C-alpha atoms as an extended CHARMM CRD file, in Angstrom:
* protein
*
       197  EXT
         1         1  MET       CA           -104.7150000000       11.3230000000      124.2100000000  PROA      1               0.0000000000
         2         2  SER       CA           -103.8840000000        7.6340000000      124.7290000000  PROA      2               0.0000000000
         3         3  SER       CA           -102.3910000000        7.4060000000      121.2280000000  PROA      3               0.0000000000
         4         4  LEU       CA           -100.2550000000       10.5020000000      121.8840000000  PROA      4               0.0000000000
         5         5  PHE       CA            -98.9440000000        9.1550000000      125.1940000000  PROA      5               0.0000000000
         6         6  ALA       CA            -98.3090000000        5.7050000000      123.7310000000  PROA      6               0.0000000000
         7         7  GLY       CA            -96.3830000000        7.2320000000      120.8350000000  PROA      7               0.0000000000
         8         8  PHE       CA            -94.2630000000        9.3160000000      123.1920000000  PROA      8               0.0000000000
         9         9  THR       CA            -93.3810000000        6.4490000000      125.5400000000  PROA      9               0.0000000000
        10        10  ILE       CA            -92.7330000000        3.9090000000      122.7810000000  PROA      10              0.0000000000
        11        11  GLY       CA            -90.6840000000        6.4270000000      120.7890000000  PROA      11              0.0000000000
        12        12  LEU       CA            -88.6260000000        7.3170000000      123.8620000000  PROA      12              0.0000000000
        13        13  SER       CA            -88.0190000000        3.6620000000      124.7410000000  PROA      13              0.0000000000
        14        14  LEU       CA            -86.5880000000        3.0130000000      121.2650000000  PROA      14              0.0000000000
        15        15  ILE       CA            -84.3920000000        6.0940000000      121.0930000000  PROA      15              0.0000000000
        16        16  VAL       CA            -82.6960000000        6.0450000000      124.5190000000  PROA      16              0.0000000000
        17        17  ALA       CA            -80.5820000000        2.9880000000      123.7560000000  PROA      17              0.0000000000
        18        18  ILE       CA            -76.8640000000        3.7750000000      123.6250000000  PROA      18              0.0000000000
        19        19  GLY       CA            -75.9560000000        3.7670000000      119.9790000000  PROA      19              0.0000000000
        20        20  ALA       CA            -73.6360000000        5.4380000000      117.5100000000  PROA      20              0.0000000000
        21        21  GLN       CA            -75.8890000000        8.4520000000      116.9750000000  PROA      21              0.0000000000
        22        22  ASN       CA            -76.4370000000        9.0940000000      120.6850000000  PROA      22              0.0000000000
        23        23  ALA       CA            -72.7350000000        8.7040000000      121.4410000000  PROA      23              0.0000000000
        24        24  PHE       CA            -71.9780000000       11.2980000000      118.7450000000  PROA      24              0.0000000000
        25        25  ILE       CA            -74.5310000000       13.7490000000      120.1760000000  PROA      25              0.0000000000
        26        26  LEU       CA            -73.1020000000       13.2690000000      123.6720000000  PROA      26              0.0000000000
        27        27  LYS       CA            -69.5820000000       13.9630000000      122.4600000000  PROA      27              0.0000000000
        28        28  GLN       CA            -70.6240000000       17.0770000000      120.5370000000  PROA      28              0.0000000000
        29        29  GLY       CA            -72.5080000000       18.2770000000      123.6040000000  PROA      29              0.0000000000
        30        30  LEU       CA            -69.4390000000       17.8460000000      125.7980000000  PROA      30              0.0000000000
        31        31  LEU       CA            -67.2940000000       19.7070000000      123.2760000000  PROA      31              0.0000000000
        32        32  ARG       CA            -70.0170000000       22.3450000000      122.7310000000  PROA      32              0.0000000000
        33        33  GLN       CA            -69.4900000000       22.0530000000      118.9880000000  PROA      33              0.0000000000
        34        34  HSD       CA            -72.5150000000       22.7210000000      116.7530000000  PROA      34              0.0000000000
        35        35  VAL       CA            -74.8640000000       21.2070000000      119.3700000000  PROA      35              0.0000000000
        36        36  PHE       CA            -78.0160000000       22.8970000000      118.0730000000  PROA      36              0.0000000000
        37        37  TRP       CA            -77.4090000000       21.7610000000      114.5030000000  PROA      37              0.0000000000
        38        38  VAL       CA            -76.5110000000       18.1970000000      115.4970000000  PROA      38              0.0000000000
        39        39  CYS       CA            -79.6870000000       17.8640000000      117.5680000000  PROA      39              0.0000000000
        40        40  THR       CA            -81.7600000000       19.4890000000      114.8230000000  PROA      40              0.0000000000
        41        41  VAL       CA            -80.4140000000       17.2070000000      112.0810000000  PROA      41              0.0000000000
        42        42  CYS       CA            -81.1670000000       14.1530000000      114.2270000000  PROA      42              0.0000000000
        43        43  PHE       CA            -84.6400000000       15.4470000000      115.0820000000  PROA      43              0.0000000000
        44        44  ILE       CA            -85.5520000000       16.2920000000      111.4770000000  PROA      44              0.0000000000
        45        45  SER       CA            -84.2050000000       12.9320000000      110.2470000000  PROA      45              0.0000000000
        46        46  ASP       CA            -86.2390000000       11.0920000000      112.8680000000  PROA      46              0.0000000000
        47        47  SER       CA            -89.3460000000       13.1270000000      112.0400000000  PROA      47              0.0000000000
        48        48  ILE       CA            -89.0560000000       12.2960000000      108.3290000000  PROA      48              0.0000000000
        49        49  ALA       CA            -88.5180000000        8.5760000000      108.9390000000  PROA      49              0.0000000000
        50        50  LEU       CA            -91.2110000000        8.2980000000      111.6090000000  PROA      50              0.0000000000
        51        51  SER       CA            -93.7410000000       10.0970000000      109.4090000000  PROA      51              0.0000000000
        52        52  ALA       CA            -92.8560000000        7.8480000000      106.4690000000  PROA      52              0.0000000000
        53        53  GLY       CA            -93.1480000000        4.7420000000      108.6360000000  PROA      53              0.0000000000
        54        54  ILE       CA            -96.5860000000        5.7340000000      109.9060000000  PROA      54              0.0000000000
        55        55  ALA       CA            -97.6050000000        6.6040000000      106.3320000000  PROA      55              0.0000000000
        56        56  GLY       CA            -96.7130000000        3.0450000000      105.2700000000  PROA      56              0.0000000000
        57        57  PHE       CA            -93.2120000000        3.3440000000      103.7880000000  PROA      57              0.0000000000
        58        58  GLY       CA            -92.1440000000        0.3790000000      105.9150000000  PROA      58              0.0000000000
        59        59  LEU       CA            -93.9090000000       -1.7990000000      103.3560000000  PROA      59              0.0000000000
        60        60  VAL       CA            -91.5440000000       -0.4770000000      100.6730000000  PROA      60              0.0000000000
        61        61  VAL       CA            -88.5110000000       -1.4270000000      102.7720000000  PROA      61              0.0000000000
        62        62  ALA       CA            -89.9710000000       -4.8920000000      103.3150000000  PROA      62              0.0000000000
        63        63  LYS       CA            -90.5380000000       -5.2620000000       99.5700000000  PROA      63              0.0000000000
        64        64  PHE       CA            -87.0330000000       -4.0830000000       98.6310000000  PROA      64              0.0000000000
        65        65  PRO       CA            -84.6110000000       -5.6100000000      101.1640000000  PROA      65              0.0000000000
        66        66  GLU       CA            -81.6930000000       -4.2320000000       99.1250000000  PROA      66              0.0000000000
        67        67  ILE       CA            -82.2270000000       -0.9040000000      100.9130000000  PROA      67              0.0000000000
        68        68  GLU       CA            -81.4690000000       -2.5430000000      104.2460000000  PROA      68              0.0000000000
        69        69  TRP       CA            -78.4900000000       -4.4780000000      102.8310000000  PROA      69              0.0000000000
        70        70  VAL       CA            -76.8020000000       -1.3430000000      101.4480000000  PROA      70              0.0000000000
        71        71  ALA       CA            -77.3760000000        0.5370000000      104.7080000000  PROA      71              0.0000000000
        72        72  ARG       CA            -76.0040000000       -2.3890000000      106.6970000000  PROA      72              0.0000000000
        73        73  TRP       CA            -72.6340000000       -2.6240000000      104.9020000000  PROA      73              0.0000000000
        74        74  ALA       CA            -72.1450000000        1.1030000000      104.3830000000  PROA      74              0.0000000000
        75        75  GLY       CA            -73.0440000000        1.6840000000      108.0180000000  PROA      75              0.0000000000
        76        76  ALA       CA            -70.6350000000       -0.9850000000      109.2470000000  PROA      76              0.0000000000
        77        77  ALA       CA            -67.7520000000        0.5220000000      107.2440000000  PROA      77              0.0000000000
        78        78  PHE       CA            -68.5270000000        4.0100000000      108.5050000000  PROA      78              0.0000000000
        79        79  LEU       CA            -68.8060000000        2.9090000000      112.1460000000  PROA      79              0.0000000000
        80        80  PHE       CA            -65.5400000000        0.9890000000      111.9520000000  PROA      80              0.0000000000
        81        81  TRP       CA            -63.7790000000        4.0880000000      110.5870000000  PROA      81              0.0000000000
        82        82  TYR       CA            -65.2610000000        6.3890000000      113.2220000000  PROA      82              0.0000000000
        83        83  GLY       CA            -64.4670000000        3.8980000000      116.0020000000  PROA      83              0.0000000000
        84        84  ALA       CA            -60.8330000000        3.9060000000      114.8870000000  PROA      84              0.0000000000
        85        85  ILE       CA            -60.7790000000        7.7030000000      115.1060000000  PROA      85              0.0000000000
        86        86  ASN       CA            -62.0560000000        7.5300000000      118.6880000000  PROA      86              0.0000000000
        87        87  PHE       CA            -59.4480000000        4.9420000000      119.6610000000  PROA      87              0.0000000000
        88        88  ARG       CA            -56.7590000000        7.2020000000      118.2050000000  PROA      88              0.0000000000
        89        89  SER       CA            -58.1680000000       10.1590000000      120.1310000000  PROA      89              0.0000000000
        90        90  ALA       CA            -58.1530000000        8.1370000000      123.3680000000  PROA      90              0.0000000000
        91        91  TRP       CA            -54.4950000000        7.2730000000      122.7800000000  PROA      91              0.0000000000
        92        92  THR       CA            -53.3470000000       10.8160000000      122.0000000000  PROA      92              0.0000000000
        93        93  ASN       CA            -55.5310000000       12.9660000000      124.2890000000  PROA      93              0.0000000000
        94        94  THR       CA            -53.5840000000       14.6270000000      127.1030000000  PROA      94              0.0000000000
        95        95  THR       CA            -55.5200000000       17.8850000000      127.4020000000  PROA      95              0.0000000000
        96        96  GLY       CA            -58.8720000000       16.9390000000      128.8800000000  PROA      96              0.0000000000
        97        97  LEU       CA            -62.0730000000       18.2610000000      127.3800000000  PROA      97              0.0000000000
        98        98  VAL       CA            -60.6170000000       19.3990000000      124.0570000000  PROA      98              0.0000000000
        99        99  ALA       CA            -59.3440000000       16.1300000000      122.6290000000  PROA      99              0.0000000000
       100       100  THR       CA            -56.0860000000       16.4720000000      120.7040000000  PROA      100             0.0000000000
       101       101  GLY       CA            -57.0960000000       13.8400000000      118.1810000000  PROA      101             0.0000000000
       102       102  ASP       CA            -60.4710000000       15.4950000000      117.7450000000  PROA      102             0.0000000000
       103       103  SER       CA            -59.8950000000       19.0800000000      116.6310000000  PROA      103             0.0000000000
       104       104  PRO       CA            -63.0350000000       21.1810000000      116.0670000000  PROA      104             0.0000000000
       105       105  LYS       CA            -64.7930000000       20.3150000000      112.8140000000  PROA      105             0.0000000000
       106       106  SER       CA            -66.5920000000       22.7330000000      110.5150000000  PROA      106             0.0000000000
       107       107  LEU       CA            -70.3790000000       22.8490000000      110.6340000000  PROA      107             0.0000000000
       108       108  TYR       CA            -70.4780000000       21.2360000000      107.1810000000  PROA      108             0.0000000000
       109       109  LYS       CA            -68.3470000000       18.2350000000      108.2290000000  PROA      109             0.0000000000
       110       110  THR       CA            -70.2340000000       17.8790000000      111.4960000000  PROA      110             0.0000000000
       111       111  ILE       CA            -73.5890000000       17.7620000000      109.7170000000  PROA      111             0.0000000000
       112       112  LEU       CA            -72.2570000000       15.1960000000      107.2230000000  PROA      112             0.0000000000
       113       113  LEU       CA            -71.0690000000       13.0180000000      110.1140000000  PROA      113             0.0000000000
       114       114  CYS       CA            -74.4230000000       13.3780000000      111.8250000000  PROA      114             0.0000000000
       115       115  LEU       CA            -76.3000000000       12.4240000000      108.6560000000  PROA      115             0.0000000000
       116       116  ALA       CA            -74.0490000000        9.3820000000      108.2210000000  PROA      116             0.0000000000
       117       117  PHE       CA            -74.6380000000        8.2250000000      111.8100000000  PROA      117             0.0000000000
       118       118  THR       CA            -78.3610000000        8.4920000000      111.1970000000  PROA      118             0.0000000000
       119       119  TRP       CA            -79.0330000000        7.3680000000      107.6340000000  PROA      119             0.0000000000
       120       120  LEU       CA            -76.3120000000        4.6950000000      107.3360000000  PROA      120             0.0000000000
       121       121  ASN       CA            -77.6620000000        2.8570000000      110.3690000000  PROA      121             0.0000000000
       122       122  PRO       CA            -80.0360000000        0.0220000000      109.3940000000  PROA      122             0.0000000000
       123       123  HSD       CA            -81.4860000000        0.0170000000      112.9320000000  PROA      123             0.0000000000
       124       124  PHE       CA            -82.7170000000        3.5390000000      112.1850000000  PROA      124             0.0000000000
       125       125  TYR       CA            -84.8690000000        2.1740000000      109.3580000000  PROA      125             0.0000000000
       126       126  LEU       CA            -86.0550000000       -0.8300000000      111.3140000000  PROA      126             0.0000000000
       127       127  ASP       CA            -87.0530000000        1.2610000000      114.3470000000  PROA      127             0.0000000000
       128       128  THR       CA            -88.7000000000        4.1590000000      112.5340000000  PROA      128             0.0000000000
       129       129  LEU       CA            -90.0570000000        2.7900000000      109.2610000000  PROA      129             0.0000000000
       130       130  VAL       CA            -90.8540000000       -0.7990000000      110.1350000000  PROA      130             0.0000000000
       131       131  MET       CA            -91.3920000000       -1.0450000000      113.8900000000  PROA      131             0.0000000000
       132       132  ILE       CA            -93.0560000000        2.3140000000      114.5680000000  PROA      132             0.0000000000
       133       133  GLY       CA            -94.9340000000        2.0430000000      111.2890000000  PROA      133             0.0000000000
       134       134  SER       CA            -96.4250000000       -1.3190000000      112.2290000000  PROA      134             0.0000000000
       135       135  ILE       CA            -97.1110000000       -0.3700000000      115.8640000000  PROA      135             0.0000000000
       136       136  SER       CA            -98.9500000000        2.7990000000      114.8020000000  PROA      136             0.0000000000
       137       137  THR       CA           -101.6310000000        0.7230000000      113.0780000000  PROA      137             0.0000000000
       138       138  GLN       CA           -102.6750000000       -0.7020000000      116.4540000000  PROA      138             0.0000000000
       139       139  TYR       CA           -103.8280000000        2.6800000000      117.7520000000  PROA      139             0.0000000000
       140       140  PRO       CA           -107.1120000000        4.4410000000      116.9580000000  PROA      140             0.0000000000
       141       141  ASP       CA           -105.3620000000        7.6990000000      116.0460000000  PROA      141             0.0000000000
       142       142  PRO       CA           -102.1120000000        7.0110000000      114.1260000000  PROA      142             0.0000000000
       143       143  LEU       CA           -101.6000000000       10.7490000000      113.5540000000  PROA      143             0.0000000000
       144       144  MET       CA           -101.4710000000       11.4890000000      117.2990000000  PROA      144             0.0000000000
       145       145  PHE       CA            -99.3080000000        8.4160000000      117.8060000000  PROA      145             0.0000000000
       146       146  GLY       CA            -96.8870000000        9.9040000000      115.2710000000  PROA      146             0.0000000000
       147       147  VAL       CA            -96.9550000000       13.2770000000      117.0310000000  PROA      147             0.0000000000
       148       148  GLY       CA            -96.0540000000       11.4410000000      120.2470000000  PROA      148             0.0000000000
       149       149  THR       CA            -93.0810000000        9.6310000000      118.7200000000  PROA      149             0.0000000000
       150       150  ILE       CA            -91.7690000000       12.8020000000      117.0730000000  PROA      150             0.0000000000
       151       151  SER       CA            -92.1710000000       14.7010000000      120.3600000000  PROA      151             0.0000000000
       152       152  ALA       CA            -90.1150000000       12.0250000000      122.1210000000  PROA      152             0.0000000000
       153       153  SER       CA            -87.3180000000       12.4880000000      119.5670000000  PROA      153             0.0000000000
       154       154  CYS       CA            -87.3530000000       16.2430000000      120.0820000000  PROA      154             0.0000000000
       155       155  VAL       CA            -87.2040000000       16.0030000000      123.8870000000  PROA      155             0.0000000000
       156       156  PHE       CA            -84.5040000000       13.3260000000      123.8810000000  PROA      156             0.0000000000
       157       157  PHE       CA            -82.0950000000       14.7690000000      121.3030000000  PROA      157             0.0000000000
       158       158  TYR       CA            -82.0490000000       18.3020000000      122.6750000000  PROA      158             0.0000000000
       159       159  SER       CA            -81.8790000000       17.0530000000      126.2780000000  PROA      159             0.0000000000
       160       160  LEU       CA            -78.9160000000       14.8210000000      125.4500000000  PROA      160             0.0000000000
       161       161  GLY       CA            -77.0790000000       17.4740000000      123.4390000000  PROA      161             0.0000000000
       162       162  TYR       CA            -77.5010000000       20.3380000000      125.8870000000  PROA      162             0.0000000000
       163       163  GLY       CA            -77.5500000000       18.1940000000      129.0260000000  PROA      163             0.0000000000
       164       164  ALA       CA            -74.1000000000       16.8020000000      128.2260000000  PROA      164             0.0000000000
       165       165  ARG       CA            -72.4980000000       20.0300000000      129.4940000000  PROA      165             0.0000000000
       166       166  LEU       CA            -73.5170000000       19.0450000000      133.0350000000  PROA      166             0.0000000000
       167       167  LEU       CA            -70.7750000000       16.4230000000      132.8010000000  PROA      167             0.0000000000
       168       168  GLU       CA            -68.0700000000       18.9430000000      131.8350000000  PROA      168             0.0000000000
       169       169  PRO       CA            -66.3650000000       18.9440000000      135.2780000000  PROA      169             0.0000000000
       170       170  VAL       CA            -65.8500000000       15.1980000000      134.9480000000  PROA      170             0.0000000000
       171       171  PHE       CA            -64.5050000000       15.4240000000      131.4010000000  PROA      171             0.0000000000
       172       172  ALA       CA            -62.1030000000       18.2610000000      132.1620000000  PROA      172             0.0000000000
       173       173  LYS       CA            -59.7130000000       15.4740000000      133.1640000000  PROA      173             0.0000000000
       174       174  PRO       CA            -57.7810000000       13.7520000000      130.3470000000  PROA      174             0.0000000000
       175       175  HSD       CA            -58.3350000000       10.3430000000      131.9720000000  PROA      175             0.0000000000
       176       176  SER       CA            -62.1450000000       10.7030000000      131.8090000000  PROA      176             0.0000000000
       177       177  TRP       CA            -62.0090000000       11.8010000000      128.1880000000  PROA      177             0.0000000000
       178       178  ARG       CA            -59.8190000000        8.8390000000      127.2670000000  PROA      178             0.0000000000
       179       179  ILE       CA            -62.3440000000        6.5020000000      128.8780000000  PROA      179             0.0000000000
       180       180  LEU       CA            -65.2120000000        8.1220000000      126.9430000000  PROA      180             0.0000000000
       181       181  ASP       CA            -63.3380000000        7.9240000000      123.6260000000  PROA      181             0.0000000000
       182       182  THR       CA            -62.4910000000        4.2820000000      124.2920000000  PROA      182             0.0000000000
       183       183  LEU       CA            -66.1070000000        3.4500000000      125.1730000000  PROA      183             0.0000000000
       184       184  ILE       CA            -67.3740000000        5.2290000000      122.0590000000  PROA      184             0.0000000000
       185       185  GLY       CA            -64.8280000000        3.3270000000      119.9440000000  PROA      185             0.0000000000
       186       186  ILE       CA            -65.9590000000        0.0270000000      121.4810000000  PROA      186             0.0000000000
       187       187  ILE       CA            -69.6270000000        0.8870000000      120.8800000000  PROA      187             0.0000000000
       188       188  MET       CA            -68.9200000000        1.8100000000      117.2470000000  PROA      188             0.0000000000
       189       189  TRP       CA            -66.9820000000       -1.3820000000      116.5500000000  PROA      189             0.0000000000
       190       190  PHE       CA            -69.4910000000       -3.5600000000      118.4030000000  PROA      190             0.0000000000
       191       191  ILE       CA            -72.3950000000       -2.1250000000      116.3630000000  PROA      191             0.0000000000
       192       192  ALA       CA            -70.3490000000       -2.4390000000      113.1400000000  PROA      192             0.0000000000
       193       193  LEU       CA            -69.6670000000       -6.1200000000      113.8540000000  PROA      193             0.0000000000
       194       194  SER       CA            -73.2890000000       -6.7740000000      114.8380000000  PROA      194             0.0000000000
       195       195  LEU       CA            -74.4400000000       -5.3060000000      111.5240000000  PROA      195             0.0000000000
       196       196  VAL       CA            -72.4430000000       -7.7300000000      109.4190000000  PROA      196             0.0000000000
       197       197  ALA       CA            -72.4190000000      -10.7780000000      111.7250000000  PROA      197             0.0000000000
């Protein structure tokens, strides 16, 4: 039980940080656009990476640093592009919750965006494959530790996606939505710069 609890708390502490993926989930939750699928893609991606990390794939990443280098530069380019879209949306939005610069996307495009936010982020690999993988070896039951970390991902992603609607009254105002878009743009550009700095 201690391994399960440790996995849950450590997994939750790593995932709650405000990042590109979480900002995207929050925005989709506020717009009520493909929330289930966004949360599910993030959860399945996390589950795959966490399982691989605990199984020892982190050693492969350490042996082939090119994987991290490609993810770093591709991720930075993607985040810079998406940050620019959010800045444009903040500038043009005058309608409140449904942002004029952010018309509803198809499920296909939304899933592609979600996959990019996840798999083009080098921190994703470091947290799941390397960090969680190495921490899991310190516990007597790595399997239960893994179950704990995966459970934390499940609870967090679906809570963030579906809990975002509680903020709808605030984001019915164009001013609030502009602030959110601006903050998301800043976060995206800050992470992009930190990746290549």
